[in-house]
PDB file of C-alpha atoms and ligand atoms in Angstrom:
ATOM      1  CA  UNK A   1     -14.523 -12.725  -4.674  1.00  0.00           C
ATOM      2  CA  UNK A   2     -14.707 -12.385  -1.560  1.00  0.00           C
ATOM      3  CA  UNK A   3     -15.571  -8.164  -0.296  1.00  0.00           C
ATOM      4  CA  UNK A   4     -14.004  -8.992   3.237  1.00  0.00           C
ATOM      5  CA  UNK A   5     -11.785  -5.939   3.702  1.00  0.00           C
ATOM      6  CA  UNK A   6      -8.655  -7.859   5.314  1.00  0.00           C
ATOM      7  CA  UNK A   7      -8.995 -10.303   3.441  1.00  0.00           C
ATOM      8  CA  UNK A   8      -8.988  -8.355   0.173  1.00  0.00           C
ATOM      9  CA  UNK A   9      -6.109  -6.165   1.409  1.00  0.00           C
ATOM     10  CA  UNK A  10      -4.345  -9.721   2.215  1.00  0.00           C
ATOM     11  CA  UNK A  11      -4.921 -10.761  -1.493  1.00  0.00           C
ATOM     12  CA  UNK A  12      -2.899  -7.367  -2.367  1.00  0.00           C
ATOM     13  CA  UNK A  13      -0.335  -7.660   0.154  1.00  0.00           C
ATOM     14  CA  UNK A  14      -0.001 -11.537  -1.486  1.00  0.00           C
ATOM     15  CA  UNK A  15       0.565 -10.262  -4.926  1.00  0.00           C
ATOM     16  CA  UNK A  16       2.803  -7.308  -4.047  1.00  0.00           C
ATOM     17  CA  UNK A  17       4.793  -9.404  -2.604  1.00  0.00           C
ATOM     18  CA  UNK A  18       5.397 -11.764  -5.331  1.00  0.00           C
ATOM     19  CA  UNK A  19       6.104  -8.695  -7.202  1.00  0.00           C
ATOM     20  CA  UNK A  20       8.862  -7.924  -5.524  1.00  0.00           C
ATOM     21  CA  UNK A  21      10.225 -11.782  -5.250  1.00  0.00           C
ATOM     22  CA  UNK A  22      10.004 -11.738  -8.699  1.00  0.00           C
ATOM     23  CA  UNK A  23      12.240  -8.456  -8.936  1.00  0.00           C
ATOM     24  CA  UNK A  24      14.497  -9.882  -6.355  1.00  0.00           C
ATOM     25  CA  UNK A  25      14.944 -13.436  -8.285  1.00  0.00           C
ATOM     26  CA  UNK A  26      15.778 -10.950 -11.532  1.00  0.00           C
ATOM     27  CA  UNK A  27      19.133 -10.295 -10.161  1.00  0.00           C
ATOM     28  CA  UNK A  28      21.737  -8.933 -12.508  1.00  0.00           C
ATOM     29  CA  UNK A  29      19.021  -9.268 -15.716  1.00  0.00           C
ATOM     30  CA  UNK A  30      18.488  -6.781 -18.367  1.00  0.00           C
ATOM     31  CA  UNK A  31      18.087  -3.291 -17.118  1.00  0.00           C
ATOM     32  CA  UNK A  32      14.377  -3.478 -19.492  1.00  0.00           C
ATOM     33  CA  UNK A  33      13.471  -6.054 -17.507  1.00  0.00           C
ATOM     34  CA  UNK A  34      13.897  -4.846 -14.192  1.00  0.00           C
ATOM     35  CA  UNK A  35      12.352  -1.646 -15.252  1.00  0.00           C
ATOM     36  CA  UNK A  36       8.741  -3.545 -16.233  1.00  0.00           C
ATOM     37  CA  UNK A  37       9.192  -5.095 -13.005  1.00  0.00           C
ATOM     38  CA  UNK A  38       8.890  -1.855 -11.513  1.00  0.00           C
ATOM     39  CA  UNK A  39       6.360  -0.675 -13.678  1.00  0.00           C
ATOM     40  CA  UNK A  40       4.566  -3.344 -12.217  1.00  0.00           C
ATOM     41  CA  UNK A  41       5.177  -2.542  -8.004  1.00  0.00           C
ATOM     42  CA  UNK A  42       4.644   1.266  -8.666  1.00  0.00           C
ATOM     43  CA  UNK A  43       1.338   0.234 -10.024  1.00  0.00           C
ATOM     44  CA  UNK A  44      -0.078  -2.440  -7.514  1.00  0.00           C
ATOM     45  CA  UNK A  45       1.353   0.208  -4.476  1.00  0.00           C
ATOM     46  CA  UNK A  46      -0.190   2.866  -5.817  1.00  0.00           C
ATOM     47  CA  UNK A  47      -3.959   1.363  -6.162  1.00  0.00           C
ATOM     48  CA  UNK A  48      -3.391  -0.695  -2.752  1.00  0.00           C
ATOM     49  CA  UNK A  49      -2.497   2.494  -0.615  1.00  0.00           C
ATOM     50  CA  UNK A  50      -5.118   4.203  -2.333  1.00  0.00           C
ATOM     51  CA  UNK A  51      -7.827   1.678  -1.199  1.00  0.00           C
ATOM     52  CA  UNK A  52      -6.303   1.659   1.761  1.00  0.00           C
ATOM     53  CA  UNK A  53      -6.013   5.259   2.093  1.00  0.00           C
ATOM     54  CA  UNK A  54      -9.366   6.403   0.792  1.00  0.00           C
ATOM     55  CA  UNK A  55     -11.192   3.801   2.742  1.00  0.00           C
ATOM     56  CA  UNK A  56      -9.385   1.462   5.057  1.00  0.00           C
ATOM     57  CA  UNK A  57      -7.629   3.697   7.161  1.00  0.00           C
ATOM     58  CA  UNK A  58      -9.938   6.550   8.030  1.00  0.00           C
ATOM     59  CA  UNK A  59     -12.647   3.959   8.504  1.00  0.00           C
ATOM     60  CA  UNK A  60     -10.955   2.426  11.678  1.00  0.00           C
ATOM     61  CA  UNK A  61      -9.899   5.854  12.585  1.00  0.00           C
ATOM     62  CA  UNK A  62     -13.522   6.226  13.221  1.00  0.00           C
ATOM     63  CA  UNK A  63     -14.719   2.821  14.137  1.00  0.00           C
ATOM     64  CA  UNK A  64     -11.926   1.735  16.166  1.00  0.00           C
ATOM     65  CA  UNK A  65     -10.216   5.059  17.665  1.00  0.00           C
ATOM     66  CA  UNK A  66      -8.130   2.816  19.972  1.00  0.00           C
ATOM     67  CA  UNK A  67      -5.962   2.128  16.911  1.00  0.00           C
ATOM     68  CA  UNK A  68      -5.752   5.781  16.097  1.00  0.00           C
ATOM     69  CA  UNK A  69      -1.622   5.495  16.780  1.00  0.00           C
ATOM     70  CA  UNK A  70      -1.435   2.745  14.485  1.00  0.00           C
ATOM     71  CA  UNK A  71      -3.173   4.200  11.540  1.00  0.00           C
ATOM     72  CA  UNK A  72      -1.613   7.467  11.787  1.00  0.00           C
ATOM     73  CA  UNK A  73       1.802   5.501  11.649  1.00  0.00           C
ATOM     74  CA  UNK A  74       0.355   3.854   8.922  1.00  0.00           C
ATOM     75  CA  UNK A  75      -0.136   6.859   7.166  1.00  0.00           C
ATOM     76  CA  UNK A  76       2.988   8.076   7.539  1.00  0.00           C
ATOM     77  CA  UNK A  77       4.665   4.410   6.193  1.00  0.00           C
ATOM     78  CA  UNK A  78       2.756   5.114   2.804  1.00  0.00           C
ATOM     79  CA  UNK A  79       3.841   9.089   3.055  1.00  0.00           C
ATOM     80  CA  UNK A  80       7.470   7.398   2.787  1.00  0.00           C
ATOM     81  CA  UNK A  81       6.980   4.764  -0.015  1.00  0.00           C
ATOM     82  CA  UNK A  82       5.216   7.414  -2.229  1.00  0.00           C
ATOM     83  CA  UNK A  83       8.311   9.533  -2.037  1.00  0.00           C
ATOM     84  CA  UNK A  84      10.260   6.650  -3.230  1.00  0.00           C
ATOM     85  CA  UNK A  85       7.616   5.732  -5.839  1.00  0.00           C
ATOM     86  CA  UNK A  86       7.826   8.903  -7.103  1.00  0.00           C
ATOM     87  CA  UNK A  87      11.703   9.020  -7.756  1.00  0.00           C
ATOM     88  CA  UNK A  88      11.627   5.965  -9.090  1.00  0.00           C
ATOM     89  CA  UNK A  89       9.242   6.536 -11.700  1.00  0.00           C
ATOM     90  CA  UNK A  90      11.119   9.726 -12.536  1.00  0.00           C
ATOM     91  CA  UNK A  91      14.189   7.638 -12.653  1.00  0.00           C
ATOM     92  CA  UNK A  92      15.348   5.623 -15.462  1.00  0.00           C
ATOM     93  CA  UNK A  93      16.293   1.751 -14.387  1.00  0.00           C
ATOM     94  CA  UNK A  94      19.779   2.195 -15.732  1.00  0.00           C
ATOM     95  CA  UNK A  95      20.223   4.477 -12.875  1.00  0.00           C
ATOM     96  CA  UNK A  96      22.861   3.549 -10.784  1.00  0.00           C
ATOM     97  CA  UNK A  97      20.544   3.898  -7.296  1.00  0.00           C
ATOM     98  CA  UNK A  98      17.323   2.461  -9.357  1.00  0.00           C
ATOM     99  CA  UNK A  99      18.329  -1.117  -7.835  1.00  0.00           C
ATOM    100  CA  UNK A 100      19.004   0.073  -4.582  1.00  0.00           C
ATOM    101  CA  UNK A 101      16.312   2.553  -3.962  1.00  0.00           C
ATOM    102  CA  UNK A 102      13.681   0.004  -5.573  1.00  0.00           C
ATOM    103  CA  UNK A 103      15.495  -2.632  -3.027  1.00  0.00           C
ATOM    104  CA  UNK A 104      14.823   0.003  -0.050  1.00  0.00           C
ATOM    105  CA  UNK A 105      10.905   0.395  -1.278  1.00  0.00           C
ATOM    106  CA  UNK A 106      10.583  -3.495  -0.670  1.00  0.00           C
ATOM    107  CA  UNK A 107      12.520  -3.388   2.762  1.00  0.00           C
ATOM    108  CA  UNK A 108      10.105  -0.636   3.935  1.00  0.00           C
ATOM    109  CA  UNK A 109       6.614  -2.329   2.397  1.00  0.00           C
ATOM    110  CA  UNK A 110       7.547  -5.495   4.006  1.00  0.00           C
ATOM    111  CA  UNK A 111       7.541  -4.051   6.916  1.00  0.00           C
ATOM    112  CA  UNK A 112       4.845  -2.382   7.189  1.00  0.00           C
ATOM    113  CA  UNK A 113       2.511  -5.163   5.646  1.00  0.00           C
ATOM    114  CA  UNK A 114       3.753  -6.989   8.638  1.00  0.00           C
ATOM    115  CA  UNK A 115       2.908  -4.475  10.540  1.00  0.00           C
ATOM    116  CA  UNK A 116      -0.623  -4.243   9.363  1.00  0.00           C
ATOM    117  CA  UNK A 117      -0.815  -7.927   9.328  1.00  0.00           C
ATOM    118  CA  UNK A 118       0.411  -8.533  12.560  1.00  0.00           C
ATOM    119  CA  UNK A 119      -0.520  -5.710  14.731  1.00  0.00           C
ATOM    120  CA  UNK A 120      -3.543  -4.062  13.534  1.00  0.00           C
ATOM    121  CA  UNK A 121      -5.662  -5.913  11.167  1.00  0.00           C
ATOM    122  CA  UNK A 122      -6.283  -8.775  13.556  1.00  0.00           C
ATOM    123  CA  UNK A 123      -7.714  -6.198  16.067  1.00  0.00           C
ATOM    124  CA  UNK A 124      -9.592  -4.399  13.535  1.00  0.00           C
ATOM    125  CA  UNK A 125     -11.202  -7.759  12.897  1.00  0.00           C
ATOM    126  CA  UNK A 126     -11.681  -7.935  16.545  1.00  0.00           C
ATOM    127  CA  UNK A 127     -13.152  -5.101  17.174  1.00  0.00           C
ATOM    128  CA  UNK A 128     -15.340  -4.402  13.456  1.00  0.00           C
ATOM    129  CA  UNK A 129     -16.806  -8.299  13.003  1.00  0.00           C
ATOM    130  CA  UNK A 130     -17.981  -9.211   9.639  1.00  0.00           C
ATOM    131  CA  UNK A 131     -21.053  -7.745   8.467  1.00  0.00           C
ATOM    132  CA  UNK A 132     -18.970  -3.652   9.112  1.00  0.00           C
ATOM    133  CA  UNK A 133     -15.575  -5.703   6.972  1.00  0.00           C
ATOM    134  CA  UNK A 134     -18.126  -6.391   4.410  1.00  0.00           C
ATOM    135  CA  UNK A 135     -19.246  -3.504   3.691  1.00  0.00           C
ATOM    136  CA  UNK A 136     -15.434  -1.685   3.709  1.00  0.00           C
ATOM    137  CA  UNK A 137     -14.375  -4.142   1.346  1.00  0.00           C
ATOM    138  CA  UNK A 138     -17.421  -3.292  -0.618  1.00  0.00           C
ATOM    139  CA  UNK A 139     -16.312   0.299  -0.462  1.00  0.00           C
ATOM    140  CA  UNK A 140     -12.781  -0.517  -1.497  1.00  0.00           C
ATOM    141  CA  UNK A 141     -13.678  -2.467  -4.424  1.00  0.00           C
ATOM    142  CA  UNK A 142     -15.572   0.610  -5.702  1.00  0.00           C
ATOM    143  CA  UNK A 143     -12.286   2.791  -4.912  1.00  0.00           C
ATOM    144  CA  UNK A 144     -10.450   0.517  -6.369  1.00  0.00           C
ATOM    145  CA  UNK A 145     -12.280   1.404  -9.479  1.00  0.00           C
ATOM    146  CA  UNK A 146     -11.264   4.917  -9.853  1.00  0.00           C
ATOM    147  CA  UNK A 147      -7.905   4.579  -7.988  1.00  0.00           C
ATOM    148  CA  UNK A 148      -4.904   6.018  -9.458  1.00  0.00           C
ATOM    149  CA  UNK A 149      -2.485   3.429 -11.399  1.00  0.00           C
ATOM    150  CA  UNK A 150       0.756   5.438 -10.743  1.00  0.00           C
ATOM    151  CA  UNK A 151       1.530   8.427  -8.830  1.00  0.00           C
ATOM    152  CA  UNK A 152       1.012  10.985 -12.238  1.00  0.00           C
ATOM    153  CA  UNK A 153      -1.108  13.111  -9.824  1.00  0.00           C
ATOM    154  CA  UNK A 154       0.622  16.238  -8.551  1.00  0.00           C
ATOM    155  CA  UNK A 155      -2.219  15.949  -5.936  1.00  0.00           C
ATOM    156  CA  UNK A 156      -1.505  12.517  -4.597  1.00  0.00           C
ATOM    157  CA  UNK A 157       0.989  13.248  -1.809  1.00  0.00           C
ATOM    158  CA  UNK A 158      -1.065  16.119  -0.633  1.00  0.00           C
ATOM    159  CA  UNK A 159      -3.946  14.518  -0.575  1.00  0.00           C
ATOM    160  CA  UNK A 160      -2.442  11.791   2.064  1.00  0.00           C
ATOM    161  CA  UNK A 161      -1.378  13.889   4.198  1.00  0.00           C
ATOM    162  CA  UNK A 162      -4.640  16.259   4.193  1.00  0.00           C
ATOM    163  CA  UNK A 163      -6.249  12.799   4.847  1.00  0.00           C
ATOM    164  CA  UNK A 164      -4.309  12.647   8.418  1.00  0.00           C
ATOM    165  CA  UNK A 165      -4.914  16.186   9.799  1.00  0.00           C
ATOM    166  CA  UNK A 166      -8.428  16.295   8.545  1.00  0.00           C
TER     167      UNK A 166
HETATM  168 FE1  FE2 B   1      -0.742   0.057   4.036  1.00  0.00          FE
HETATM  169 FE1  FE2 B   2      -1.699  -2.842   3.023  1.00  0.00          FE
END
């Protein structure tokens, strides 16, 4: 596998996504269902924006401090889908908002994968070349070890925004 940073993060952003087509294409189905699907986006999210950010982020913060606004954004775009994570998982699917609060989680990922996708990662790619992407990815994959698999830490929120006013 490749240790590319972008193009790991890509791989992620591939397979969240298909996570939440597959929630999408579940419709009206069983409330159990829909609540494994869930299961399943609370758990990639939570390891992909902690790669992102225990490594990722304050990496180009330091490497690339022309994209300083974009990161801190950024930040901010996880700050909200970890506050929805987080009521979701303390929600049960059979909820009356679980469908529509899931449904705003995927409106607000999608865009801001675009948004990394689009505006920032090809300028970090610019700017870092491939030997410095390398290594983050390298870095990553060893976060990615230890990284949370849903938001169960008290600590989690706090820690992301500590991360932006360090
Ligand atoms: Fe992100
Ligand atoms: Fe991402």
């Amino acid at each position: 596998m490749s240790t590319d940073a972008i193009v790991m993060l890509k791989n992620d952003h591939k397979e969240i996504l298909r996570a939440f087509r597959d929630f999408e294409a579940a419709g009206d189905a069983a409330v159990k269902t829909k609540g494994k699907l869930v299961d399943k986006i609370v758990e990639l999210l939570t390891v992909h924006t902690y790669i992102e950010n225990e490594v990722m982020y304050p990496r180009v913060r330091e490497l690339v401090p022309d994209l300083e606004d974009d990161v801190l954004e950024s930040y901010e775009e996880h700050h909200v889908a970890d506050v929805l994570v987080m009521e979701l998982v303390a929600m049960k699917p059979d909820d009356e908002r679980f469908t529509a609060k899931t449904t705003v989680l995927i409106e607000n990922v999608r865009h801001h994968i675009e948004e990394e996708e689009d505006e920032w990662f090809p300028q970090v790619r610019e700017a870092l070349g491939r030997k410095t992407l390398q290594e983050i990815g390298a870095e990553m994959a060893e976060a990615r070890k230890k990284a949370p698999r849903k938001p169960s830490q008290p600590g989690a929120l706090k820690k992301t925004i500590d991360a932006v006013i360090a």
